[in-house]
Coordinates of C-alpha atoms in Angstrom, one line a residue:
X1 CA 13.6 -28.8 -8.9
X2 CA 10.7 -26.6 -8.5
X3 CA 8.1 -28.8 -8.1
X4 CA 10.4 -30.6 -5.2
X5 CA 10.5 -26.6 -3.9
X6 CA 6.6 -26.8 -4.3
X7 CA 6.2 -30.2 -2.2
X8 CA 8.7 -29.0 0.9
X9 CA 6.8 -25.6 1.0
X10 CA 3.2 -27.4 1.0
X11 CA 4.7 -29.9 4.0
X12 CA 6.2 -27.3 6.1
X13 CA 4.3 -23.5 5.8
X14 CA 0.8 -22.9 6.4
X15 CA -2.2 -23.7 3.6
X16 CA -3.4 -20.5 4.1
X17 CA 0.0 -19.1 2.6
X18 CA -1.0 -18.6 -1.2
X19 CA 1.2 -19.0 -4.0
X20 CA 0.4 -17.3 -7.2
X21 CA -0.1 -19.5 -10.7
X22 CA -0.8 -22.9 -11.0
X23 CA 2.9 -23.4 -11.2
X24 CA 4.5 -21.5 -9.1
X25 CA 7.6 -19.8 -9.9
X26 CA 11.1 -19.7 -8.1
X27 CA 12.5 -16.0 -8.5
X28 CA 16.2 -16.1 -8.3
X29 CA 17.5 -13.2 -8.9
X30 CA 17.2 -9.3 -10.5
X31 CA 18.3 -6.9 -12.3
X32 CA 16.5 -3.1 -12.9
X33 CA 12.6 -4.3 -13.6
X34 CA 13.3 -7.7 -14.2
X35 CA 13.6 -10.6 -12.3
X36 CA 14.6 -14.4 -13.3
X37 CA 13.2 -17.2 -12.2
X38 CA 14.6 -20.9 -11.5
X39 CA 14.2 -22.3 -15.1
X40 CA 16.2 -19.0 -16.4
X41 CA 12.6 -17.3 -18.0
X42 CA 13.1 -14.0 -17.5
X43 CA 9.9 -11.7 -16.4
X44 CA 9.2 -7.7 -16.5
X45 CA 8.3 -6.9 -13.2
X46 CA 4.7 -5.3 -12.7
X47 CA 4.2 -6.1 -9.3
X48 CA 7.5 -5.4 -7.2
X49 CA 7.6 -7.9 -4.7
X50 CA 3.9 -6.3 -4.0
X51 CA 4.9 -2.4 -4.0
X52 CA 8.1 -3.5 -2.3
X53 CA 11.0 -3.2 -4.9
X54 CA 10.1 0.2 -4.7
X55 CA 13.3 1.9 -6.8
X56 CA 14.5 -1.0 -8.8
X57 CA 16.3 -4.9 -8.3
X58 CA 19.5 -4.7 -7.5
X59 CA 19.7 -0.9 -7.4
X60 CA 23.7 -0.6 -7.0
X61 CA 23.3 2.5 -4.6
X62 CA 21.1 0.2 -2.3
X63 CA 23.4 -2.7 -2.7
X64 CA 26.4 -1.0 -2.0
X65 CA 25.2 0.8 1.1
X66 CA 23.7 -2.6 2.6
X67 CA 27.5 -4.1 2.1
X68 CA 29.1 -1.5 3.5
X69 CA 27.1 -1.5 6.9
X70 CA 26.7 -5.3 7.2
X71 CA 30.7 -4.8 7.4
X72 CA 30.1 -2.7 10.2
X73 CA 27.6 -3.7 12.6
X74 CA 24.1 -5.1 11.3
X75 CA 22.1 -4.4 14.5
X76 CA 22.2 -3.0 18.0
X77 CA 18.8 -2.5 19.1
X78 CA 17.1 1.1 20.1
X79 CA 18.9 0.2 23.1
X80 CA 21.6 2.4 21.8
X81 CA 22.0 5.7 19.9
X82 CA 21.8 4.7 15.9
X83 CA 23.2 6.9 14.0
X84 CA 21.7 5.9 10.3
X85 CA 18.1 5.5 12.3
X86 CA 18.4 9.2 13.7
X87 CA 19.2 10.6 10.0
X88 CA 16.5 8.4 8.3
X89 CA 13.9 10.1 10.6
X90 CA 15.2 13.4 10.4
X91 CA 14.4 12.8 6.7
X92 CA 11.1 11.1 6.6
X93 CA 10.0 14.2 9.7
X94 CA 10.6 16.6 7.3
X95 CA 9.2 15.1 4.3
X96 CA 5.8 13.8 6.2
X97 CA 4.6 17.6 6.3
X98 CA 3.4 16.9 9.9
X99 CA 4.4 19.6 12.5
X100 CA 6.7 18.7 15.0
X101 CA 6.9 15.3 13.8
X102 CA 8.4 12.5 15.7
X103 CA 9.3 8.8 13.8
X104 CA 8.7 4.9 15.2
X105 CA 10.6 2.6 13.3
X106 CA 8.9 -1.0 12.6
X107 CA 9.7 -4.0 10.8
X108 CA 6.7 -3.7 8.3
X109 CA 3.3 -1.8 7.6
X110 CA 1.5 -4.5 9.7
X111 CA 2.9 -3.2 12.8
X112 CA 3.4 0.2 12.0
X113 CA -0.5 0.0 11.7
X114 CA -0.7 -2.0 14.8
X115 CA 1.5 1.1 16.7
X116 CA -0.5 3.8 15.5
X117 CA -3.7 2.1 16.6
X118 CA -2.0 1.8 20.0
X119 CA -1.1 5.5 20.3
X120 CA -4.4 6.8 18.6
X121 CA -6.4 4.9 21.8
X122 CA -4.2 5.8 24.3
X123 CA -4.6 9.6 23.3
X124 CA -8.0 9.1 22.9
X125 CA -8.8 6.8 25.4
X126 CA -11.1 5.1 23.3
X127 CA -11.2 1.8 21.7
X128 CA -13.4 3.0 18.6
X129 CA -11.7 3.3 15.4
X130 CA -13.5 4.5 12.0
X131 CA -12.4 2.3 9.3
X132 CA -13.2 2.7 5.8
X133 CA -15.1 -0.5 4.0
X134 CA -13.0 -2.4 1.5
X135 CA -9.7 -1.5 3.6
X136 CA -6.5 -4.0 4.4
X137 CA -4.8 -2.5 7.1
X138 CA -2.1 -5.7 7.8
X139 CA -2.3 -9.3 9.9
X140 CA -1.8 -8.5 13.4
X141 CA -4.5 -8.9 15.7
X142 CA -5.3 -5.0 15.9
X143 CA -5.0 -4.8 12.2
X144 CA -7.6 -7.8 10.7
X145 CA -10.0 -6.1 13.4
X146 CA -9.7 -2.5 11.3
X147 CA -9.9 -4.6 7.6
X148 CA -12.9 -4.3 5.8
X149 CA -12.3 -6.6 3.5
X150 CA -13.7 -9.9 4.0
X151 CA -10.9 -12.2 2.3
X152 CA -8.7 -10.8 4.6
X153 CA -10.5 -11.2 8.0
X154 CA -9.9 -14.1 9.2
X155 CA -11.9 -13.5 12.5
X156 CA -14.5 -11.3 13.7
X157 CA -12.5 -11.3 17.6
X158 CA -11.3 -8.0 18.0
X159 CA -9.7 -5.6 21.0
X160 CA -11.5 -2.5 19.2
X161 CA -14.6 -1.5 18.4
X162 CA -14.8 -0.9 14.6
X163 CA -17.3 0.9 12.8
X164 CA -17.0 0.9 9.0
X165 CA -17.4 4.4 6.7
X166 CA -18.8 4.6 3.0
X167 CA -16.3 6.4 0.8
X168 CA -13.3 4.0 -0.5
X169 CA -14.9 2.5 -3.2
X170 CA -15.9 5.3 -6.0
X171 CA -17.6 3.4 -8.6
X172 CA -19.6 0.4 -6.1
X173 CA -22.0 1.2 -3.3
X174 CA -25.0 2.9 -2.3
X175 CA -23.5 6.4 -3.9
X176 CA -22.3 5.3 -7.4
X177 CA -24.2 6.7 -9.6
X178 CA -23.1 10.2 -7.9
X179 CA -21.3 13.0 -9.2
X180 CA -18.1 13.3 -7.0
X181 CA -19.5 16.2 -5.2
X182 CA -22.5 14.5 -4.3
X183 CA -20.7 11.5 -3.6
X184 CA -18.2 13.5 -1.1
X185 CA -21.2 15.2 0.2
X186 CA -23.2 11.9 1.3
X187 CA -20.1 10.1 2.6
X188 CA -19.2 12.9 5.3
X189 CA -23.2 13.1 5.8
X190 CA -22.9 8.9 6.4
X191 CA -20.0 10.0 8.8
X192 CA -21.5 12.6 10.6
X193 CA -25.0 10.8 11.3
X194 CA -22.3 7.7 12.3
X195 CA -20.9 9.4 14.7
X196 CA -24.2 10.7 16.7
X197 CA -24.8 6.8 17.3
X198 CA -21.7 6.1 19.0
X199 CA -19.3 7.4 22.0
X200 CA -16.5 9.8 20.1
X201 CA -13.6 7.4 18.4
X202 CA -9.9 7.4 18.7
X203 CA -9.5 8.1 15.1
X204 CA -10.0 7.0 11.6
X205 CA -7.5 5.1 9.8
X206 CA -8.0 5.0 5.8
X207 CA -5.8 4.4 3.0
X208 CA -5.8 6.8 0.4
X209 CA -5.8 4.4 -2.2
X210 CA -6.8 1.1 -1.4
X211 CA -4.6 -1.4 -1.9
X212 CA -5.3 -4.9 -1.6
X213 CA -9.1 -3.9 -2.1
X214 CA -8.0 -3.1 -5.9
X215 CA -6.4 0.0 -6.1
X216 CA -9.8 2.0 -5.2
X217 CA -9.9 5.6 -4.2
X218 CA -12.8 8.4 -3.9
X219 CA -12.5 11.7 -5.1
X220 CA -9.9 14.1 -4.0
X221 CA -10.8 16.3 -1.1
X222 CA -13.1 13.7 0.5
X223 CA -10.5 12.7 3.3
X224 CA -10.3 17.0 3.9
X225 CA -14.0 16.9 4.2
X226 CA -14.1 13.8 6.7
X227 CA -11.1 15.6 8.3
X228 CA -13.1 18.8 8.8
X229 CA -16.0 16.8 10.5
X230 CA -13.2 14.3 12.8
X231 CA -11.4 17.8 14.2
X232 CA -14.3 19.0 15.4
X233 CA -14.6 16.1 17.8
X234 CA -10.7 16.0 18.3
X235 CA -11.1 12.7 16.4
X236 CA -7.6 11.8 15.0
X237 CA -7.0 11.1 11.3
X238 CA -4.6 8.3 10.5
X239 CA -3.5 7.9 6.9
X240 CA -2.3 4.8 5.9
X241 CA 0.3 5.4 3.2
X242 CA 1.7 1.7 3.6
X243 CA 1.0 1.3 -0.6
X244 CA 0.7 5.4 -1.8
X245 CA 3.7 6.7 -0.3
X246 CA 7.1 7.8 -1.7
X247 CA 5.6 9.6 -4.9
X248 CA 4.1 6.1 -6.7
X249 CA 0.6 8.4 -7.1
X250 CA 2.8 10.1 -9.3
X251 CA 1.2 13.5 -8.5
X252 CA 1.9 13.9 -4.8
X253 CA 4.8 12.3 -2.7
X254 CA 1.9 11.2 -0.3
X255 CA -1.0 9.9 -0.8
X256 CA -3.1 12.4 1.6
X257 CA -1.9 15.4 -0.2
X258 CA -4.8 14.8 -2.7
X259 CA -6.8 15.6 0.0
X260 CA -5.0 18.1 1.5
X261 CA -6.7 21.4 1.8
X262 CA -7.1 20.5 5.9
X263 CA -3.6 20.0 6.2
X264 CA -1.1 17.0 6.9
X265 CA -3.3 13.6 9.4
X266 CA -1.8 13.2 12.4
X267 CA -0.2 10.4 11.7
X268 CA 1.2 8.5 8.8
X269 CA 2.0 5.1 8.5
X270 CA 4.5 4.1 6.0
X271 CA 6.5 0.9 5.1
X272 CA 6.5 -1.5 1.6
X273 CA 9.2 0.9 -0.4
X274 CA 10.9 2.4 1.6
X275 CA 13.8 -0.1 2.0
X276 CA 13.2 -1.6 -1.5
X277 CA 12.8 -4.9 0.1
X278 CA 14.6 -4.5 3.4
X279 CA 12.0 -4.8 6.3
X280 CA 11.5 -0.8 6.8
X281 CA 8.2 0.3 8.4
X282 CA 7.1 3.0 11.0
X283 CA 5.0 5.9 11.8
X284 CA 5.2 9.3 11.6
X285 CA 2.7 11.2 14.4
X286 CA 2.5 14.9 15.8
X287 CA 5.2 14.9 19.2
X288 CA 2.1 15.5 21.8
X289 CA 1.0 11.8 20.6
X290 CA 3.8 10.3 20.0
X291 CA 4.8 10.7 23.3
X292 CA 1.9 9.6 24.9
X293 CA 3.1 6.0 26.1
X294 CA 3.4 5.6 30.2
X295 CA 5.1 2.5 29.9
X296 CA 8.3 1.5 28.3
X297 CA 8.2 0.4 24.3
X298 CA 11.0 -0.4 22.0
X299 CA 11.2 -2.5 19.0
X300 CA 14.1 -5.1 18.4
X301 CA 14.5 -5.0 14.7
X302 CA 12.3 -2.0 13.9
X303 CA 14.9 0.7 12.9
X304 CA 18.4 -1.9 12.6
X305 CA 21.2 -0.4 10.8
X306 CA 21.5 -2.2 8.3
X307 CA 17.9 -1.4 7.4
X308 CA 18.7 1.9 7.7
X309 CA 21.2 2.3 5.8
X310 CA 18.9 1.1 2.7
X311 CA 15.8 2.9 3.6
X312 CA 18.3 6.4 3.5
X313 CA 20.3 5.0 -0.4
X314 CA 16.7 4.3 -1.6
X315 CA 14.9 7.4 -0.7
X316 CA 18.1 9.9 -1.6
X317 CA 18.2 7.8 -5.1
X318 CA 13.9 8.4 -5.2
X319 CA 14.3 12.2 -4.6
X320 CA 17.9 12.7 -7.1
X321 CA 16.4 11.2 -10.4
X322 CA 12.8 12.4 -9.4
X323 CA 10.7 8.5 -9.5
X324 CA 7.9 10.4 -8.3
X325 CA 7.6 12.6 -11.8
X326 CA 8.6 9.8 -13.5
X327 CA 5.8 7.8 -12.1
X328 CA 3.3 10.6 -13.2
X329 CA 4.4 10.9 -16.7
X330 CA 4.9 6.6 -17.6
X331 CA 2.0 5.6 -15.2
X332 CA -0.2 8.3 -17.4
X333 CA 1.2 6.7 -20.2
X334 CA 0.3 3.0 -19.3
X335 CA -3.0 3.9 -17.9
X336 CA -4.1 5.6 -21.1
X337 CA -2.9 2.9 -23.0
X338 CA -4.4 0.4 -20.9
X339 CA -7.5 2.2 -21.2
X340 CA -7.8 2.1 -24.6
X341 CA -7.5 -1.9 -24.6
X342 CA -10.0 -2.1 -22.0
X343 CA -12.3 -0.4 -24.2
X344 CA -12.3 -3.3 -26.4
X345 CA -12.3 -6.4 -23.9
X346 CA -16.0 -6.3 -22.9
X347 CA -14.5 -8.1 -19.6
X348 CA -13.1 -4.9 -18.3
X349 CA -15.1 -3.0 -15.9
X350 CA -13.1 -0.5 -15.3
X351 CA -8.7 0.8 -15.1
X352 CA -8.5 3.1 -12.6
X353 CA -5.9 4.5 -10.4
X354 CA -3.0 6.9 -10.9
X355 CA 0.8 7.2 -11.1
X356 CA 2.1 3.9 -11.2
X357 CA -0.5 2.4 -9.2
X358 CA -3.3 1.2 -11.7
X359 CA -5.8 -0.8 -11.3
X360 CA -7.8 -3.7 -13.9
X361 CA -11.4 -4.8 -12.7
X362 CA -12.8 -8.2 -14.3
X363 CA -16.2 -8.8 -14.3
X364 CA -18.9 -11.3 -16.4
X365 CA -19.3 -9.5 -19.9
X366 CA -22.3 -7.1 -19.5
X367 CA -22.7 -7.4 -15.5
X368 CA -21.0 -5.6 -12.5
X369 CA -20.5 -9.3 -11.3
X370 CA -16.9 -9.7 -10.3
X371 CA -15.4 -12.8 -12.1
X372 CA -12.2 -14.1 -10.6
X373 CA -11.5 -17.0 -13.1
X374 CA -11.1 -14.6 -15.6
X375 CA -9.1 -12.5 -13.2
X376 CA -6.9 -15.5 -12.8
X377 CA -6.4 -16.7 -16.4
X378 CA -4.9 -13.1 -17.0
X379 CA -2.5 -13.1 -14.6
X380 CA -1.5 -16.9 -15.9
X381 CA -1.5 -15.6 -19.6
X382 CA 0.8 -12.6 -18.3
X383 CA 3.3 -14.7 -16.9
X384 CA 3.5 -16.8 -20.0
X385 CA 4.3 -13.8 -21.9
X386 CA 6.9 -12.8 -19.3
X387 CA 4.8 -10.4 -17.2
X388 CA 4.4 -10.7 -14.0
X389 CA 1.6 -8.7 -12.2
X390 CA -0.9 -8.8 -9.2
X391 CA -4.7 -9.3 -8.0
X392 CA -6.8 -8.2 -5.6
X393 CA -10.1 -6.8 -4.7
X394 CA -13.2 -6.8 -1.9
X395 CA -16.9 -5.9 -2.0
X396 CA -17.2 -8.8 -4.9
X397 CA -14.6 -7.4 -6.8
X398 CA -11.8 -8.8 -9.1
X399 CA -9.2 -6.7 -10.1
X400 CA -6.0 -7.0 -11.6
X401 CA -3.0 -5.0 -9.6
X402 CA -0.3 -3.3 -11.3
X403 CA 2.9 -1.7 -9.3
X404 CA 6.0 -1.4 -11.5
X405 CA 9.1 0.0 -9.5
X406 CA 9.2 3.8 -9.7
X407 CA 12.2 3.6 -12.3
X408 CA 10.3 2.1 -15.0
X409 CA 11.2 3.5 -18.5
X410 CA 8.2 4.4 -21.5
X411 CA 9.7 1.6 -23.9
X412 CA 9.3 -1.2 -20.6
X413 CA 5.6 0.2 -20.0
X414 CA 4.8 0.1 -23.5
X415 CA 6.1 -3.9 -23.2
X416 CA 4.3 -4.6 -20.6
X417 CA 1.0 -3.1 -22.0
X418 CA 1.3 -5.5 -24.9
X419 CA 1.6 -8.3 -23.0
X420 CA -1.2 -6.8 -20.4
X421 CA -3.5 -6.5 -23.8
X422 CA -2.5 -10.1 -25.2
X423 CA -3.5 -11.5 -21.9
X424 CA -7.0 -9.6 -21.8
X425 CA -8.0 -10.1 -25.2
X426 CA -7.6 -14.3 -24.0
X427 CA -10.3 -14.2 -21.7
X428 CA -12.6 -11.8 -23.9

């Protein structure tokens, strides 16, 4: 039944639409942090539907208020006052720390990227954007321009000029072997020679943990340090928090707050758990750029009731039983334990990351070399002891992604890990 799945998928979507495992797997249903698939094999979820199933599957408090509104009315458009919409953004303004905040609503972090790009060069009235190497920023148009990640650029055609910053990637690069103060210190030095070359930007856009590029991150405080030298030049600071929001850093609620001594960007872009797998994106920017625009905007489905109504269960559930502490005290838990695996596997570069964000780098045995075979033949072995988890990487990297939901208990980590270090010690 699956493989007849497999053949109508292949005829009908496009090649370039990838499909983990060499058998790919149906997932039918779930429950908490597991999810079936069509045989009936029953997985622990490390991945979420890719930071998506943010809280947990099935959460009855996000079920319940999706029913109840679909019984209402499931859509009207921003054409008309929207009542769940106007009390989701009340919440998110409050929560973004950004002063006078007002909210866009999109359909995902894609074009919630795509809309802040669009009000950060109007503003500006520039079509220069800073982007940080190794970056994924979405698939729009706008978006792939801004990526610096070459397995995700599919063409070079752009509407902006990009110009790429060192700084994303802590432990690869020119400024490795660094101390973190001397790292921070040659990045905003890279920045600031930069930007003598070039007419003044519209803004920088950077993720304060990488996501797709492996779960990378530099030390705290070098966003404040790049966002002393932007203000200067009335450069705007756009913090991508598509992956790091909601508390899944485990420390802050936002990403940016690690580097926060210079105070909230001036915009935020948010979407992936939000709606715990409802289509939920938007962003967050200061009122005097918001309100920018000339010309009439709306989005369709971007801010939908029934989307609404998920996005406000899933975030009061997220704030009542406190996912982002529990994030920080399990995700410590698994990374340490993770860590001391890795220190055994001579395959493992490196587990980094924080909260329940953590990242696994592969490489050859005794080289920096990224090796995405092996990177592979983990993620096979996990899902053959019921774990399923994710990949990703850039700059010749291969890393291994892991994203539980928020909810995830110490005995379910301590699961996972076992099959995590099973998996590892296959490939050596």
């Amino acid at each position: 039944m699956t493989k007849d799945l497999l053949g109508r998928h292949r005829a009908v979507l496009p090649d370039w639409l990838a499909l983990y495992y060499d058998e790919p797997i149906e997932i039918t249903h779930g429950e908490g942090r597991h999810v079936w698939d069509a045989a009936g094999n029953r997985y622990l979820d490390f991945f979420g539907g890719i930071l998506t199933t943010m809280t947990a599957h099935a959460l009855p408090e996000v079920t319940k208020a999706v029913s109840e509104q679909a019984g209402r009315i499931i859509h009207s458009s921003t054409l008309y006052l929207n009542r769940p919409m106007v009390e989701l953004a009340e919440r998110i303004a409050q929560l973004s720390g950004i002063p006078n905040a007002r909210v866009f609503f999109t359909t995902s972090g894609t074009e919630a990227n795509d809309t802040a790009l669009l009000l950060a060069t109007t503003y500006r009235r520039s079509n220069t954007i800073l982007a940080m190497r190794n970056s994924y920023h979405g698939r729009s148009f706008s978006a792939v321009g801004i990526t610096g990640n070459r397995g995700w650029s599919p063409t070079s055609l752009s509407p902006l000029q990009t110009l790429y910053v060192h700084g994303g990637m802590r432990t690869r690069g020119p400024y490795a072997a660094l101390n973190d103060d001397e790292f921070i210190a040659a990045c905003v030095e890279d920045l600031t020679d930069l930007l003598g070359h070039t007419r003044p930007p519209a803004a920088l856009i950077a993720e304060p943990v990488q996501g797709v590029g492996g779960f990378t991150a530099p030390p705290d405080g070098l966003y404040a340090a790049f966002r002393e030298v932007l203000h200067e030049r009335g450069i705007l600071w756009i913090a991508d928090e598509v992956q790091t929001g909601w508390g899944r850093t485990g420390e802050h609620f936002w990403g940016w707050q690690a580097h926060g001594r210079s105070g909230p960007p001036d915009m935020l872009t948010f979407a992936k758990g939000i709606g715990n797998g409802m289509s939920i994106g938007g962003v967050v920017a200061r009122a005097e750029i918001m309100n920018c625009l000339d010309a009439n905007s709306i989005s369709t489905f971007g801010g939908t009731q029934i989307t609404m109504a998920a996005g406000l269960a899933n975030l009061t559930y997220l704030l009542e039983h406190d996912l982002q502490g529990n994030a920080r005290r399990v995700g410590g838990l698994l990374i340490e334990r993770l860590r001391a695996v890795a220190a055994q596997v001579p395959a493992v570069r490196e587990v980094r990351g924080r909260g329940l964000m953590i990242g696994i780098e592969v490489t050859r045995p005794g080289t920096d070399e990224a090796d995405p075979q092996a990177a592979s033949a983990v993620l096979e072995a996990a899902r053959e002891g019921g774990l399923l988890i994710g990949k990703g990487g850039g700059h010749n990297t291969s890393a291994l992604r892991i994203a539980p939901p928020l909810s995830l208990t110490v005995a379910e980590a301590e699961e996972g890990a076992g099959v995590l270090e099973r998996a590892l010690r296959s490939i050596g």
